[in-house]
Amino acid sequence: MAQIELHQVSKAFAPGALALDRIDLVIAQGERMVVLGPSGSGKTTLLRLIAGLETPDAGTIRIGGRDMAGVPPHRRDVSMVFQNPALYPHLSVFENLAFGLRARGVARAERRRRVHAVAEMLGVGRLLDRRPAGLSGGERQRVALGRAVAREPRVLLLDEPFSNLDHPLRAALRGELVELHRRFGSTVVHVTHDQSEALSIGQRLAVVHEGRIMQVDTPGGIYERPAQRFVASFVGSPGMNLLALEVELGETTLQIRHPGGNEITYPVSVHPQDTVLPLHEPVRLELGIRPESVIISGETLVDPADCRYPFAVLRAIVRGVEFQGGSWLVTLQVDSQTLLSRTPRLPVLREGQRVVAHLELWRASWFDLSTGRRLELHCQLSPDAIA
Ligand code: ADP
Ligand code: MG
């Protein structure tokens, strides 16, 4: 176990094309950190830098408090599972699992103990005599994971280890990985492009985009309070709705205007020094709202003053209803923008129908239109505040 610290780490493979751009990230000892980002965002590069397979152009990497500059991979006590892990085809599963241990001079009895423990945990105990050619994809993946874990490294780096597996197996391995980590307790850095995998596995998530860290937070924090519009739309299936509208902030009120809706005024308490918005000036912003926070009702536009909770109320037209197994996703058109609503009950709606969408404003996020950064309006009302 060891803490990993990256300070202002940059890496470019070609002049002017930064694969990683001034990365600051501290991963606590024994923590399970998931790095989440789309393909090409720099995830593999980040792992290879920690492993010592690449050298940073700038910045420092520390493991267990020690600067890793000039320390070769085999001296870092780091195990990495690659995206397409290769097992030794001429060796049995047992020998594959024991390989790193033998190379490190671990005594025979201890080797056997560790291999059996890991094999049992990953459900490959009965396959120890087989060769890799006789294993299924999932079994091979488990052996690759087991080989890395059996060494009991201080740091375990996992590069999209489940991306080549089909869905039920992936779900099973997520659980196994969490359990394995609980028992072995290495510091884990797991990278993936799969946001649901990230949310379910990570104790914390670092979301990366184009070589930069967008946000580091708990899964709940990333989901509820995205720091960037990119994070808002990348996390969730589908991601947050982003709706451009106009707001005007006063000392005690927030007005929201959208062409498709009522003009709404909420009582708020604003500390002018806390808010980045100018007072008494209309500003175009983006409202971020999760599909499960968009509730569809009949055709009549209710007066927000009659609502018990702070909803934004918008006129919408139904453009489609999609069954998603357990819930329905309704595509709405609001003015010229699209808004998705998720509902657990079968909606009785037909295409083209006019409805009203209620947006749960106390769960909304606000983003600056030009920078995409989250804005703290300091006026997110609690549901009771308006009662
Ligand atoms: P990810 O793992 O998130 O898909 P990578 O870390 O593999 O992203 O790549 C980040 C960026 O760096 C990409 O633009 C990729 O093309 C580039 N890159 C990565 N490795 C190399 C390399 N060895 N040579 C040139 N470019 C590379
Ligand atoms: Mg990669």
Coordinates of C-alpha atoms and ligand atoms in Angstrom, one line a residue:
M1 CA 0.0 0.0 0.0
A2 CA 1.2 3.4 -0.8
Q3 CA -0.1 6.9 -1.5
I4 CA 0.4 8.0 -5.1
E5 CA 0.9 11.7 -5.8
L6 CA 1.0 13.4 -9.2
H7 CA 2.0 17.0 -9.3
Q8 CA 1.7 19.0 -12.5
V9 CA 2.4 16.0 -14.7
S10 CA 2.4 16.6 -18.4
K11 CA 3.2 14.3 -21.3
A12 CA 3.2 14.9 -25.1
F13 CA 4.0 12.2 -27.7
A14 CA 4.1 14.8 -30.5
P15 CA 5.1 18.5 -30.2
G16 CA 2.0 20.6 -29.2
A17 CA -0.2 17.5 -28.7
L18 CA -0.5 17.0 -25.0
A19 CA -1.7 13.5 -24.0
L20 CA -1.7 14.7 -20.4
D21 CA -1.8 18.3 -19.3
R22 CA -0.7 19.4 -15.8
I23 CA -2.3 16.6 -13.9
D24 CA -2.6 17.0 -10.1
L25 CA -4.0 14.0 -8.4
V26 CA -3.4 12.4 -5.0
I27 CA -4.6 8.8 -4.5
A28 CA -4.7 7.9 -0.9
Q29 CA -3.0 4.8 0.5
G30 CA -5.3 1.8 0.0
E31 CA -7.8 3.8 -2.0
R32 CA -9.7 2.5 -5.0
M33 CA -9.6 5.4 -7.5
V34 CA -11.3 5.1 -10.9
V35 CA -10.1 7.3 -13.7
L36 CA -13.0 7.8 -16.1
G37 CA -12.8 9.4 -19.5
P38 CA -13.6 8.8 -23.2
S39 CA -11.2 7.0 -25.5
G40 CA -8.1 9.1 -26.2
S41 CA -8.4 11.2 -23.0
G42 CA -5.0 10.0 -21.6
K43 CA -6.0 7.2 -19.2
T44 CA -3.5 4.6 -20.4
T45 CA -0.8 7.2 -20.5
L46 CA -1.5 8.1 -16.9
L47 CA -1.2 4.5 -15.8
R48 CA 2.0 4.0 -17.8
L49 CA 3.5 7.0 -16.2
I50 CA 2.7 5.7 -12.7
A51 CA 4.1 2.3 -13.7
G52 CA 7.3 3.9 -15.1
L53 CA 6.7 2.6 -18.6
E54 CA 6.7 6.3 -19.8
T55 CA 8.6 9.3 -18.5
P56 CA 6.8 12.6 -17.8
D57 CA 7.9 15.7 -19.7
A58 CA 7.2 17.8 -16.7
G59 CA 6.0 17.3 -13.1
T60 CA 6.7 14.8 -10.4
I61 CA 5.2 11.4 -9.5
R62 CA 5.6 10.1 -5.9
I63 CA 4.7 6.6 -4.7
G64 CA 4.8 6.1 -0.9
G65 CA 6.4 9.6 -0.6
R66 CA 9.3 8.8 -2.8
D67 CA 10.0 10.6 -6.1
M68 CA 9.9 8.1 -8.9
A69 CA 12.1 10.0 -11.3
G70 CA 14.6 7.6 -12.6
V71 CA 13.2 4.6 -10.8
P72 CA 12.6 1.7 -13.3
P73 CA 9.3 -0.1 -13.4
H74 CA 10.5 -3.2 -11.6
R75 CA 11.7 -1.2 -8.6
R76 CA 8.3 0.6 -8.1
D77 CA 6.4 -2.4 -6.6
V78 CA 3.6 -1.8 -9.0
S79 CA 1.4 -4.3 -10.9
M80 CA -0.4 -3.4 -14.1
V81 CA -3.1 -5.3 -15.9
F82 CA -3.2 -4.2 -19.5
Q83 CA -6.2 -3.7 -21.7
N84 CA -5.6 -6.9 -23.6
P85 CA -3.7 -9.0 -21.0
A86 CA -1.5 -11.8 -22.4
L87 CA -1.0 -14.9 -20.4
Y88 CA 2.0 -17.2 -21.0
P89 CA 0.4 -19.7 -23.4
H90 CA 2.9 -22.6 -22.6
L91 CA 2.3 -22.2 -18.8
S92 CA -0.6 -23.6 -16.7
V93 CA -2.9 -21.3 -14.9
F94 CA -1.1 -22.1 -11.7
E95 CA 2.3 -21.2 -13.2
N96 CA 0.8 -18.0 -14.7
L97 CA -0.5 -17.0 -11.3
A98 CA 2.8 -17.8 -9.7
F99 CA 5.0 -16.2 -12.4
G100 CA 5.6 -12.9 -10.7
L101 CA 6.2 -14.5 -7.4
R102 CA 8.8 -16.9 -8.6
A103 CA 10.6 -14.0 -10.4
R104 CA 10.7 -12.2 -7.1
G105 CA 12.1 -15.1 -5.2
V106 CA 9.1 -15.8 -3.0
A107 CA 9.6 -19.2 -1.3
R108 CA 7.7 -22.1 -2.8
A109 CA 5.3 -22.8 0.1
E110 CA 4.3 -19.1 0.2
R111 CA 3.9 -19.1 -3.6
R112 CA 1.4 -22.0 -3.3
R113 CA -0.5 -20.3 -0.5
R114 CA -0.9 -17.1 -2.4
V115 CA -1.8 -18.7 -5.7
H116 CA -4.5 -20.8 -4.1
A117 CA -5.9 -17.9 -2.1
V118 CA -6.2 -15.7 -5.2
A119 CA -7.5 -18.6 -7.4
E120 CA -10.2 -19.4 -4.9
M121 CA -11.3 -15.8 -4.6
L122 CA -11.5 -15.4 -8.4
G123 CA -13.2 -18.7 -9.0
V124 CA -10.5 -20.3 -11.0
G125 CA -9.4 -22.8 -8.4
R126 CA -10.5 -25.8 -10.5
L127 CA -8.6 -24.5 -13.6
L128 CA -5.1 -24.4 -12.1
D129 CA -3.8 -27.2 -14.4
R130 CA -5.2 -25.8 -17.6
R131 CA -3.4 -23.9 -20.3
P132 CA -4.7 -20.4 -21.3
A133 CA -5.9 -21.8 -24.6
G134 CA -8.5 -23.9 -22.8
L135 CA -10.0 -20.9 -20.9
S136 CA -12.9 -18.6 -21.8
G137 CA -12.4 -14.9 -22.1
G138 CA -13.7 -14.3 -18.6
E139 CA -11.5 -16.9 -17.1
R140 CA -8.4 -15.5 -18.8
Q141 CA -9.3 -12.0 -17.5
R142 CA -9.6 -13.4 -14.0
V143 CA -6.2 -15.1 -14.3
A144 CA -4.6 -11.9 -15.5
L145 CA -6.1 -10.0 -12.6
G146 CA -5.1 -12.8 -10.2
R147 CA -1.5 -12.7 -11.5
A148 CA -1.3 -9.0 -10.7
V149 CA -2.9 -9.4 -7.3
A150 CA -0.9 -12.5 -6.2
R151 CA 2.2 -10.4 -6.1
E152 CA 0.5 -8.3 -3.4
P153 CA 1.9 -5.1 -4.9
R154 CA 1.7 -1.7 -3.2
V155 CA 0.0 -0.3 -6.2
L156 CA -2.4 -2.1 -8.6
L157 CA -3.0 -0.4 -12.0
L158 CA -5.9 -1.7 -14.1
D159 CA -6.3 -0.6 -17.7
E160 CA -10.0 -1.2 -18.7
P161 CA -9.6 -4.8 -17.5
F162 CA -13.3 -5.7 -18.3
S163 CA -13.8 -3.9 -21.6
N164 CA -13.6 -7.0 -23.7
L165 CA -16.1 -9.0 -21.7
D166 CA -19.8 -9.3 -22.2
H167 CA -22.2 -7.6 -19.8
P168 CA -23.2 -10.2 -17.1
L169 CA -19.5 -11.2 -16.6
R170 CA -18.5 -7.6 -16.3
A171 CA -21.0 -7.0 -13.6
A172 CA -19.8 -10.1 -11.7
L173 CA -16.1 -9.1 -12.0
R174 CA -16.9 -5.6 -10.6
G175 CA -18.1 -7.1 -7.4
E176 CA -15.1 -9.5 -7.3
L177 CA -12.7 -6.7 -7.8
V178 CA -14.2 -4.7 -4.9
E179 CA -14.0 -7.8 -2.7
L180 CA -10.5 -8.5 -3.8
H181 CA -9.5 -5.0 -3.0
R182 CA -11.1 -5.2 0.4
R183 CA -9.0 -8.3 1.3
F184 CA -5.7 -7.2 -0.3
G185 CA -5.9 -3.5 0.2
S186 CA -3.4 -2.4 -2.4
T187 CA -3.8 1.2 -3.7
V188 CA -5.8 0.7 -6.9
V189 CA -6.0 2.9 -10.0
H190 CA -8.6 1.5 -12.3
V191 CA -9.2 3.2 -15.6
T192 CA -12.3 2.9 -17.8
H193 CA -14.5 4.7 -20.3
D194 CA -17.6 3.1 -18.8
Q195 CA -19.3 5.5 -16.5
S196 CA -21.5 2.9 -14.9
E197 CA -18.5 0.7 -14.1
A198 CA -16.8 3.8 -12.7
L199 CA -19.7 4.8 -10.5
S200 CA -20.1 1.2 -9.1
I201 CA -16.4 0.5 -8.5
G202 CA -14.8 3.7 -7.5
Q203 CA -14.4 5.0 -3.9
R204 CA -13.5 8.2 -5.8
L205 CA -13.5 9.1 -9.5
A206 CA -11.2 11.3 -11.4
V207 CA -12.9 12.3 -14.7
V208 CA -10.5 13.1 -17.5
H209 CA -11.1 14.8 -20.8
E210 CA -8.5 15.7 -23.5
G211 CA -5.6 15.1 -21.1
R212 CA -7.0 17.2 -18.3
I213 CA -8.7 16.4 -15.0
M214 CA -12.2 17.8 -15.0
Q215 CA -13.2 16.7 -11.5
V216 CA -12.2 14.5 -8.6
D217 CA -15.0 13.5 -6.2
T218 CA -17.0 10.6 -4.8
P219 CA -19.4 8.8 -7.3
G220 CA -22.3 10.7 -5.6
G221 CA -20.5 14.0 -5.9
I222 CA -19.7 13.5 -9.6
Y223 CA -23.3 12.5 -10.3
E224 CA -25.1 15.2 -8.3
R225 CA -22.7 18.1 -8.5
P226 CA -20.7 17.9 -11.8
A227 CA -18.0 20.5 -11.9
Q228 CA -18.1 20.8 -15.7
R229 CA -20.8 20.4 -18.3
F230 CA -18.6 17.7 -19.8
V231 CA -18.8 15.7 -16.6
A232 CA -22.6 16.3 -16.5
S233 CA -23.2 14.9 -19.9
F234 CA -20.6 12.1 -19.8
V235 CA -21.8 10.6 -16.5
G236 CA -25.3 8.9 -16.4
S237 CA -27.1 6.9 -19.0
P238 CA -28.1 9.1 -20.6
G239 CA -26.3 12.1 -19.2
M240 CA -27.7 15.3 -17.8
N241 CA -30.0 17.4 -19.9
L242 CA -28.4 20.7 -20.7
L243 CA -30.9 23.5 -21.4
A244 CA -29.9 27.0 -22.3
L245 CA -32.1 29.6 -20.6
E246 CA -31.9 33.1 -19.1
V247 CA -31.7 33.9 -15.4
E248 CA -31.7 37.1 -13.5
L249 CA -30.5 37.2 -10.0
G250 CA -31.7 39.8 -7.4
E251 CA -30.8 40.1 -3.8
T252 CA -33.8 38.0 -2.8
T253 CA -35.0 36.5 -6.0
L254 CA -34.0 34.3 -8.9
Q255 CA -35.9 34.7 -12.1
I256 CA -35.8 32.0 -14.7
R257 CA -37.0 32.6 -18.3
H258 CA -37.3 30.1 -21.1
P259 CA -39.2 30.6 -24.3
G260 CA -41.2 27.4 -23.7
G261 CA -42.2 28.2 -20.1
N262 CA -43.5 30.4 -17.5
E263 CA -41.3 33.1 -16.1
I264 CA -40.6 31.9 -12.7
T265 CA -39.4 33.8 -9.7
Y266 CA -38.0 32.1 -6.6
P267 CA -37.2 33.6 -3.3
V268 CA -33.5 33.0 -2.6
S269 CA -30.9 34.4 -0.2
V270 CA -27.9 35.5 -2.1
H271 CA -24.7 36.7 -0.7
P272 CA -23.4 39.0 -3.4
Q273 CA -19.8 38.0 -2.6
D274 CA -20.6 34.3 -3.1
T275 CA -22.2 34.5 -6.5
V276 CA -20.4 34.9 -9.8
L277 CA -23.4 36.4 -11.4
P278 CA -24.0 40.1 -11.8
L279 CA -27.1 41.2 -9.9
H280 CA -30.2 42.5 -11.8
E281 CA -28.8 41.6 -15.2
P282 CA -30.2 38.9 -17.4
V283 CA -27.6 36.2 -18.0
R284 CA -27.7 33.2 -20.4
L285 CA -26.8 30.0 -18.5
E286 CA -27.1 26.3 -19.0
L287 CA -29.4 24.4 -16.6
G288 CA -28.3 20.8 -16.0
I289 CA -31.0 18.4 -15.0
R290 CA -31.0 14.6 -14.8
P291 CA -33.8 12.8 -16.7
E292 CA -35.1 11.4 -13.5
S293 CA -35.7 15.0 -12.3
V294 CA -37.9 15.8 -15.2
I295 CA -41.5 15.0 -14.4
I296 CA -44.2 15.0 -17.1
S297 CA -47.7 16.1 -16.3
G298 CA -50.9 17.0 -18.3
E299 CA -51.2 19.9 -20.7
T300 CA -52.0 22.8 -18.3
L301 CA -49.1 25.0 -17.4
V302 CA -49.4 25.4 -13.6
D303 CA -48.4 28.5 -11.9
P304 CA -45.1 27.8 -10.1
A305 CA -46.4 29.7 -7.2
D306 CA -48.9 26.9 -6.6
C307 CA -46.1 24.3 -6.6
R308 CA -45.0 23.0 -3.2
Y309 CA -41.5 22.4 -4.5
P310 CA -39.3 24.7 -6.7
F311 CA -40.0 23.4 -10.1
A312 CA -39.3 25.0 -13.4
V313 CA -42.3 24.4 -15.5
L314 CA -41.9 24.2 -19.3
R315 CA -44.2 23.4 -22.2
A316 CA -43.1 20.5 -24.2
I317 CA -44.0 18.2 -27.1
V318 CA -43.5 14.4 -26.9
R319 CA -41.1 13.2 -29.5
G320 CA -40.7 9.5 -28.5
V321 CA -41.1 7.0 -25.7
E322 CA -38.5 4.2 -25.3
F323 CA -38.7 1.3 -22.9
Q324 CA -35.5 0.7 -21.1
G325 CA -36.3 -2.3 -18.9
G326 CA -37.6 -1.1 -15.6
S327 CA -38.1 2.5 -16.7
W328 CA -39.1 4.6 -19.7
L329 CA -37.2 7.3 -21.4
V330 CA -39.4 10.0 -22.9
T331 CA -37.9 12.4 -25.5
L332 CA -39.4 15.9 -25.2
Q333 CA -39.0 18.9 -27.4
V334 CA -38.9 22.2 -25.5
D335 CA -38.8 25.1 -27.8
S336 CA -35.9 24.1 -30.1
Q337 CA -34.2 22.0 -27.5
T338 CA -34.4 18.4 -26.5
L339 CA -35.2 17.3 -23.0
L340 CA -35.2 13.7 -21.7
S341 CA -37.4 12.4 -18.9
R342 CA -37.0 9.1 -17.1
T343 CA -40.1 7.6 -15.5
P344 CA -40.5 4.3 -13.6
R345 CA -44.1 4.0 -14.7
L346 CA -45.5 3.4 -18.2
P347 CA -46.3 6.8 -19.5
V348 CA -49.6 7.1 -21.4
L349 CA -48.2 9.4 -24.1
R350 CA -48.3 9.6 -27.8
E351 CA -45.9 11.2 -30.2
G352 CA -46.8 14.8 -30.9
Q353 CA -48.7 15.2 -27.6
R354 CA -48.4 18.5 -25.8
V355 CA -47.4 18.1 -22.2
V356 CA -45.8 20.1 -19.3
A357 CA -42.4 19.2 -17.9
H358 CA -41.6 19.9 -14.3
L359 CA -37.9 20.3 -13.6
E360 CA -36.9 19.6 -10.0
L361 CA -34.8 22.7 -9.5
W362 CA -33.4 21.8 -6.2
R363 CA -31.5 19.0 -8.0
A364 CA -30.4 21.2 -10.9
S365 CA -26.8 22.2 -11.8
W366 CA -25.9 25.5 -13.5
F367 CA -23.1 25.9 -16.0
D368 CA -21.5 29.0 -17.5
L369 CA -22.3 28.9 -21.3
S370 CA -18.8 29.9 -22.5
T371 CA -16.5 28.0 -20.1
G372 CA -18.8 25.1 -19.2
R373 CA -17.9 25.5 -15.5
R374 CA -20.3 24.8 -12.7
L375 CA -21.7 27.9 -11.2
E376 CA -22.8 28.0 -7.6
L377 CA -25.8 30.2 -7.6
H378 CA -26.1 29.7 -3.8
C379 CA -29.8 29.6 -4.2
Q380 CA -30.6 25.9 -4.6
L381 CA -33.6 25.7 -2.4
S382 CA -34.3 22.8 -0.3
P383 CA -37.7 21.2 -1.0
D384 CA -39.1 22.6 2.3
A385 CA -37.9 26.1 1.8
I386 CA -40.8 27.1 -0.4
A387 CA -43.6 25.3 1.5
Ligands
ADP1 P1 -6.9 6.5 -23.4 O1 -6.2 5.4 -22.7 O2 -7.7 7.4 -22.6 O3 -7.7 6.0 -24.6 P2 -4.2 7.2 -24.3 O4 -3.5 7.5 -23.0 O5 -4.0 5.9 -24.9 O6 -5.8 7.5 -24.0 O7 -3.9 8.3 -25.3 C1 -4.0 9.7 -25.1 C2 -3.5 10.4 -26.3 O8 -2.1 10.2 -26.5 C3 -4.1 10.0 -27.6 O9 -4.3 11.1 -28.4 C4 -3.2 9.0 -28.2 O10 -3.3 9.0 -29.6 C5 -1.8 9.6 -27.8 N1 -0.8 8.5 -27.6 C6 -0.8 7.6 -26.6 N2 0.3 6.8 -26.7 C7 1.0 7.3 -27.7 C8 2.2 6.9 -28.3 N3 2.9 5.9 -27.8 N4 2.6 7.6 -29.4 C9 1.9 8.6 -29.9 N5 0.8 9.0 -29.4 C10 0.3 8.4 -28.3
MG2 MG -6.4 3.3 -23.0

